Amino acid sequence: MMKFITVCTGNICRSPMAEGLLIDLFKDNPKIKIDSAGIMDYHPNSPPDKRAIKVMKKYGFDISHLRARQIKAEDLIPQENLIFAATSSHIQSLKQIKERVGGEAKIFLMREDKKIDLPDPWYGDIEDFESTFEILNKELLPFVRQLGVSS
Ligand code: 4NP
């Protein structure tokens, strides 16, 4: 069973938005599990930010049922786990955990092709959440599609 895990800081803005897109992409493939997590445990069990829910809903994706959690060491263990991180600083934290536990999960940036960070919209306004959606749609989705895992 492959698992795709999107990761950001708080797991209430960028990663649940990315998770919503991947849930839709793989909705007909029961062998792929989609999940998300935060590096920090700032908002345990919280739903996504209202602005993230609103922008995703506008484009037809319901993420209101998702709940925030912190990344766990076991997320980094199976080689079937593919992790998509919002920024290079998240990647550094994930690699530290992976090395500590001898994990084999594969770690990518959400903007892997451009190798740049996805900015944090949390301190911004609705336009920043629109921009987050656009970037994920234009960059993360094509990258995930070309991995060759059938959706
Ligand atoms: P996210 O945004 O990492 O995209 O979920 C943030 C949400 C909350 C905080 C930081 C970033 N925070 O500091 O609480």
PDB file of C-alpha atoms and ligand atoms in Angstrom:
ATOM      1  CA  MET A   1       0.000   0.000   0.000  1.00  0.00           C
ATOM      2  CA  MET A   2       1.510   3.301  -1.081  1.00  0.00           C
ATOM      3  CA  LYS A   3       0.925   6.345   1.057  1.00  0.00           C
ATOM      4  CA  PHE A   4       1.281   9.946  -0.070  1.00  0.00           C
ATOM      5  CA  ILE A   5       1.728  12.392   2.816  1.00  0.00           C
ATOM      6  CA  THR A   6       1.727  16.158   2.323  1.00  0.00           C
ATOM      7  CA  VAL A   7       3.591  18.140   4.987  1.00  0.00           C
ATOM      8  CA  CYS A   8       3.758  21.815   6.031  1.00  0.00           C
ATOM      9  CA  THR A   9       4.231  23.661   9.330  1.00  0.00           C
ATOM     10  CA  GLY A  10       0.815  23.585  11.005  1.00  0.00           C
ATOM     11  CA  ASN A  11      -1.146  21.120   8.824  1.00  0.00           C
ATOM     12  CA  ILE A  12      -4.037  23.578   8.523  1.00  0.00           C
ATOM     13  CA  CYS A  13      -3.267  25.486   5.284  1.00  0.00           C
ATOM     14  CA  ARG A  14      -0.853  24.201   2.626  1.00  0.00           C
ATOM     15  CA  SER A  15      -0.750  20.462   3.363  1.00  0.00           C
ATOM     16  CA  PRO A  16      -4.525  19.916   3.732  1.00  0.00           C
ATOM     17  CA  MET A  17      -5.047  21.852   0.469  1.00  0.00           C
ATOM     18  CA  ALA A  18      -2.490  19.604  -1.245  1.00  0.00           C
ATOM     19  CA  GLU A  19      -4.092  16.571   0.413  1.00  0.00           C
ATOM     20  CA  GLY A  20      -7.501  17.550  -1.007  1.00  0.00           C
ATOM     21  CA  LEU A  21      -6.084  17.660  -4.535  1.00  0.00           C
ATOM     22  CA  LEU A  22      -4.352  14.283  -4.146  1.00  0.00           C
ATOM     23  CA  ILE A  23      -7.456  12.660  -2.611  1.00  0.00           C
ATOM     24  CA  ASP A  24      -9.320  13.690  -5.758  1.00  0.00           C
ATOM     25  CA  LEU A  25      -6.519  12.596  -8.112  1.00  0.00           C
ATOM     26  CA  PHE A  26      -6.394   9.092  -6.615  1.00  0.00           C
ATOM     27  CA  LYS A  27     -10.068   8.696  -5.721  1.00  0.00           C
ATOM     28  CA  ASP A  28     -10.395   5.653  -8.018  1.00  0.00           C
ATOM     29  CA  ASN A  29      -7.220   3.927  -6.774  1.00  0.00           C
ATOM     30  CA  PRO A  30      -7.960   2.154  -3.467  1.00  0.00           C
ATOM     31  CA  LYS A  31      -4.312   1.066  -3.167  1.00  0.00           C
ATOM     32  CA  ILE A  32      -3.113   4.598  -2.518  1.00  0.00           C
ATOM     33  CA  LYS A  33      -3.711   6.232   0.821  1.00  0.00           C
ATOM     34  CA  ILE A  34      -3.520  10.015   1.114  1.00  0.00           C
ATOM     35  CA  ASP A  35      -2.612  11.765   4.359  1.00  0.00           C
ATOM     36  CA  SER A  36      -1.070  15.005   5.637  1.00  0.00           C
ATOM     37  CA  ALA A  37       0.787  16.226   8.711  1.00  0.00           C
ATOM     38  CA  GLY A  38       2.503  19.232  10.248  1.00  0.00           C
ATOM     39  CA  ILE A  39       6.101  19.472  11.393  1.00  0.00           C
ATOM     40  CA  MET A  40       4.717  21.335  14.429  1.00  0.00           C
ATOM     41  CA  ASP A  41       1.886  20.304  16.732  1.00  0.00           C
ATOM     42  CA  TYR A  42       0.368  23.808  16.848  1.00  0.00           C
ATOM     43  CA  HIS A  43      -3.205  22.837  15.911  1.00  0.00           C
ATOM     44  CA  PRO A  44      -3.806  19.225  16.973  1.00  0.00           C
ATOM     45  CA  ASN A  45      -7.100  17.837  15.667  1.00  0.00           C
ATOM     46  CA  SER A  46      -8.107  21.187  14.129  1.00  0.00           C
ATOM     47  CA  PRO A  47      -9.911  21.418  10.803  1.00  0.00           C
ATOM     48  CA  PRO A  48      -8.130  23.335   8.041  1.00  0.00           C
ATOM     49  CA  ASP A  49      -8.079  27.144   8.170  1.00  0.00           C
ATOM     50  CA  LYS A  50     -11.459  28.584   7.067  1.00  0.00           C
ATOM     51  CA  ARG A  51      -9.794  30.337   4.138  1.00  0.00           C
ATOM     52  CA  ALA A  52      -8.232  27.078   2.939  1.00  0.00           C
ATOM     53  CA  ILE A  53     -11.632  25.344   3.154  1.00  0.00           C
ATOM     54  CA  LYS A  54     -13.290  28.235   1.283  1.00  0.00           C
ATOM     55  CA  VAL A  55     -10.829  28.379  -1.621  1.00  0.00           C
ATOM     56  CA  MET A  56     -10.805  24.588  -2.031  1.00  0.00           C
ATOM     57  CA  LYS A  57     -14.617  24.537  -1.986  1.00  0.00           C
ATOM     58  CA  LYS A  58     -14.689  27.215  -4.697  1.00  0.00           C
ATOM     59  CA  TYR A  59     -12.762  24.809  -6.982  1.00  0.00           C
ATOM     60  CA  GLY A  60     -14.869  21.785  -6.028  1.00  0.00           C
ATOM     61  CA  PHE A  61     -12.809  20.122  -3.288  1.00  0.00           C
ATOM     62  CA  ASP A  62     -14.203  19.539   0.200  1.00  0.00           C
ATOM     63  CA  ILE A  63     -11.430  19.432   2.821  1.00  0.00           C
ATOM     64  CA  SER A  64     -13.582  20.379   5.826  1.00  0.00           C
ATOM     65  CA  HIS A  65     -13.378  16.837   7.286  1.00  0.00           C
ATOM     66  CA  LEU A  66      -9.565  16.814   7.514  1.00  0.00           C
ATOM     67  CA  ARG A  67      -7.946  17.160  10.959  1.00  0.00           C
ATOM     68  CA  ALA A  68      -4.444  18.339  11.780  1.00  0.00           C
ATOM     69  CA  ARG A  69      -1.793  16.125  13.302  1.00  0.00           C
ATOM     70  CA  GLN A  70       1.949  16.205  13.805  1.00  0.00           C
ATOM     71  CA  ILE A  71       4.318  14.101  11.708  1.00  0.00           C
ATOM     72  CA  LYS A  72       5.417  10.865  13.434  1.00  0.00           C
ATOM     73  CA  ALA A  73       8.629   8.895  13.097  1.00  0.00           C
ATOM     74  CA  GLU A  74       6.688   5.957  11.649  1.00  0.00           C
ATOM     75  CA  ASP A  75       5.580   8.157   8.718  1.00  0.00           C
ATOM     76  CA  LEU A  76       9.216   8.203   7.588  1.00  0.00           C
ATOM     77  CA  ILE A  77       9.810   4.447   7.759  1.00  0.00           C
ATOM     78  CA  PRO A  78       8.166   2.578   4.832  1.00  0.00           C
ATOM     79  CA  GLN A  79       9.755   3.017   1.411  1.00  0.00           C
ATOM     80  CA  GLU A  80       6.212   3.015   0.025  1.00  0.00           C
ATOM     81  CA  ASN A  81       5.592   6.370   1.745  1.00  0.00           C
ATOM     82  CA  LEU A  82       6.056   9.404  -0.489  1.00  0.00           C
ATOM     83  CA  ILE A  83       6.241  12.705   1.360  1.00  0.00           C
ATOM     84  CA  PHE A  84       5.649  16.094  -0.280  1.00  0.00           C
ATOM     85  CA  ALA A  85       6.932  18.986   1.824  1.00  0.00           C
ATOM     86  CA  ALA A  86       6.047  22.659   1.394  1.00  0.00           C
ATOM     87  CA  THR A  87       9.567  24.026   2.024  1.00  0.00           C
ATOM     88  CA  SER A  88      13.221  23.050   2.196  1.00  0.00           C
ATOM     89  CA  SER A  89      13.143  23.689   5.929  1.00  0.00           C
ATOM     90  CA  HIS A  90      10.387  21.074   6.296  1.00  0.00           C
ATOM     91  CA  ILE A  91      12.595  18.737   4.234  1.00  0.00           C
ATOM     92  CA  GLN A  92      15.483  19.279   6.637  1.00  0.00           C
ATOM     93  CA  SER A  93      13.260  18.382   9.614  1.00  0.00           C
ATOM     94  CA  LEU A  94      11.878  15.330   7.817  1.00  0.00           C
ATOM     95  CA  LYS A  95      15.372  14.113   6.869  1.00  0.00           C
ATOM     96  CA  GLN A  96      16.500  14.420  10.481  1.00  0.00           C
ATOM     97  CA  ILE A  97      13.635  12.207  11.641  1.00  0.00           C
ATOM     98  CA  LYS A  98      14.235   9.787   8.766  1.00  0.00           C
ATOM     99  CA  GLU A  99      17.922   9.439   9.612  1.00  0.00           C
ATOM    100  CA  ARG A 100      17.235   9.009  13.316  1.00  0.00           C
ATOM    101  CA  VAL A 101      14.862   6.105  12.713  1.00  0.00           C
ATOM    102  CA  GLY A 102      16.609   4.655   9.640  1.00  0.00           C
ATOM    103  CA  GLY A 103      13.527   5.283   7.543  1.00  0.00           C
ATOM    104  CA  GLU A 104      13.140   4.706   3.814  1.00  0.00           C
ATOM    105  CA  ALA A 105      10.313   7.075   2.904  1.00  0.00           C
ATOM    106  CA  LYS A 106      10.924   9.209  -0.178  1.00  0.00           C
ATOM    107  CA  ILE A 107      10.884  12.955   0.387  1.00  0.00           C
ATOM    108  CA  PHE A 108      10.118  15.610  -2.246  1.00  0.00           C
ATOM    109  CA  LEU A 109       9.252  19.284  -2.360  1.00  0.00           C
ATOM    110  CA  MET A 110       5.693  20.159  -3.381  1.00  0.00           C
ATOM    111  CA  ARG A 111       7.403  22.352  -6.008  1.00  0.00           C
ATOM    112  CA  GLU A 112       9.989  19.691  -6.817  1.00  0.00           C
ATOM    113  CA  ASP A 113      10.454  20.693 -10.471  1.00  0.00           C
ATOM    114  CA  LYS A 114      11.271  24.316  -9.631  1.00  0.00           C
ATOM    115  CA  LYS A 115      12.974  23.417  -6.328  1.00  0.00           C
ATOM    116  CA  ILE A 116      11.397  26.381  -4.540  1.00  0.00           C
ATOM    117  CA  ASP A 117       9.372  26.782  -1.365  1.00  0.00           C
ATOM    118  CA  LEU A 118       5.593  27.105  -1.273  1.00  0.00           C
ATOM    119  CA  PRO A 119       5.018  30.316   0.743  1.00  0.00           C
ATOM    120  CA  ASP A 120       3.017  30.169   3.952  1.00  0.00           C
ATOM    121  CA  PRO A 121      -0.415  31.798   3.358  1.00  0.00           C
ATOM    122  CA  TRP A 122      -1.382  31.747   7.039  1.00  0.00           C
ATOM    123  CA  TYR A 123      -0.387  35.339   7.782  1.00  0.00           C
ATOM    124  CA  GLY A 124      -1.811  36.494   4.448  1.00  0.00           C
ATOM    125  CA  ASP A 125      -5.308  36.957   3.066  1.00  0.00           C
ATOM    126  CA  ILE A 126      -7.625  35.009   0.774  1.00  0.00           C
ATOM    127  CA  GLU A 127      -5.514  35.970  -2.266  1.00  0.00           C
ATOM    128  CA  ASP A 128      -2.589  34.114  -0.735  1.00  0.00           C
ATOM    129  CA  PHE A 129      -4.744  30.992  -0.394  1.00  0.00           C
ATOM    130  CA  GLU A 130      -5.812  31.399  -4.044  1.00  0.00           C
ATOM    131  CA  SER A 131      -2.146  31.562  -4.976  1.00  0.00           C
ATOM    132  CA  THR A 132      -1.414  28.436  -2.892  1.00  0.00           C
ATOM    133  CA  PHE A 133      -4.171  26.571  -4.764  1.00  0.00           C
ATOM    134  CA  GLU A 134      -2.896  27.716  -8.147  1.00  0.00           C
ATOM    135  CA  ILE A 135       0.691  26.657  -7.410  1.00  0.00           C
ATOM    136  CA  LEU A 136      -0.362  23.235  -6.093  1.00  0.00           C
ATOM    137  CA  ASN A 137      -2.596  22.687  -9.114  1.00  0.00           C
ATOM    138  CA  LYS A 138       0.043  23.794 -11.628  1.00  0.00           C
ATOM    139  CA  GLU A 139       3.116  22.260 -10.020  1.00  0.00           C
ATOM    140  CA  LEU A 140       2.382  19.515  -7.467  1.00  0.00           C
ATOM    141  CA  LEU A 141      -0.266  17.717  -9.528  1.00  0.00           C
ATOM    142  CA  PRO A 142       1.829  17.395 -12.729  1.00  0.00           C
ATOM    143  CA  PHE A 143       4.813  16.250 -10.654  1.00  0.00           C
ATOM    144  CA  VAL A 144       2.754  13.569  -8.905  1.00  0.00           C
ATOM    145  CA  ARG A 145       1.190  12.463 -12.218  1.00  0.00           C
ATOM    146  CA  GLN A 146       4.576  11.929 -13.843  1.00  0.00           C
ATOM    147  CA  LEU A 147       5.656   9.612 -10.993  1.00  0.00           C
ATOM    148  CA  GLY A 148       3.752   7.000 -12.983  1.00  0.00           C
ATOM    149  CA  VAL A 149       1.509   5.757 -10.208  1.00  0.00           C
ATOM    150  CA  SER A 150      -1.830   5.057 -11.846  1.00  0.00           C
ATOM    151  CA  SER A 151      -4.633   7.224 -10.607  1.00  0.00           C
TER     152      SER A 151
HETATM  153  P1  4NP B   1       0.570  25.802   7.207  1.00  0.00           P
HETATM  154  O1  4NP B   1       0.389  27.303   7.758  1.00  0.00           O
HETATM  155  O2  4NP B   1       1.933  25.363   7.624  1.00  0.00           O
HETATM  156  O3  4NP B   1       0.445  25.978   5.718  1.00  0.00           O
HETATM  157  O4  4NP B   1      -0.538  24.969   7.831  1.00  0.00           O
HETATM  158  C1  4NP B   1       0.636  27.610   9.096  1.00  0.00           C
HETATM  159  C2  4NP B   1      -0.377  27.452  10.018  1.00  0.00           C
HETATM  160  C3  4NP B   1      -0.161  27.775  11.336  1.00  0.00           C
HETATM  161  C4  4NP B   1       1.081  28.261  11.729  1.00  0.00           C
HETATM  162  C5  4NP B   1       2.103  28.408  10.793  1.00  0.00           C
HETATM  163  C6  4NP B   1       1.872  28.076   9.466  1.00  0.00           C
HETATM  164  N1  4NP B   1       1.291  28.603  13.074  1.00  0.00           N
HETATM  165  O5  4NP B   1       2.372  29.179  13.390  1.00  0.00           O
HETATM  166  O6  4NP B   1       0.428  28.337  13.944  1.00  0.00           O
END
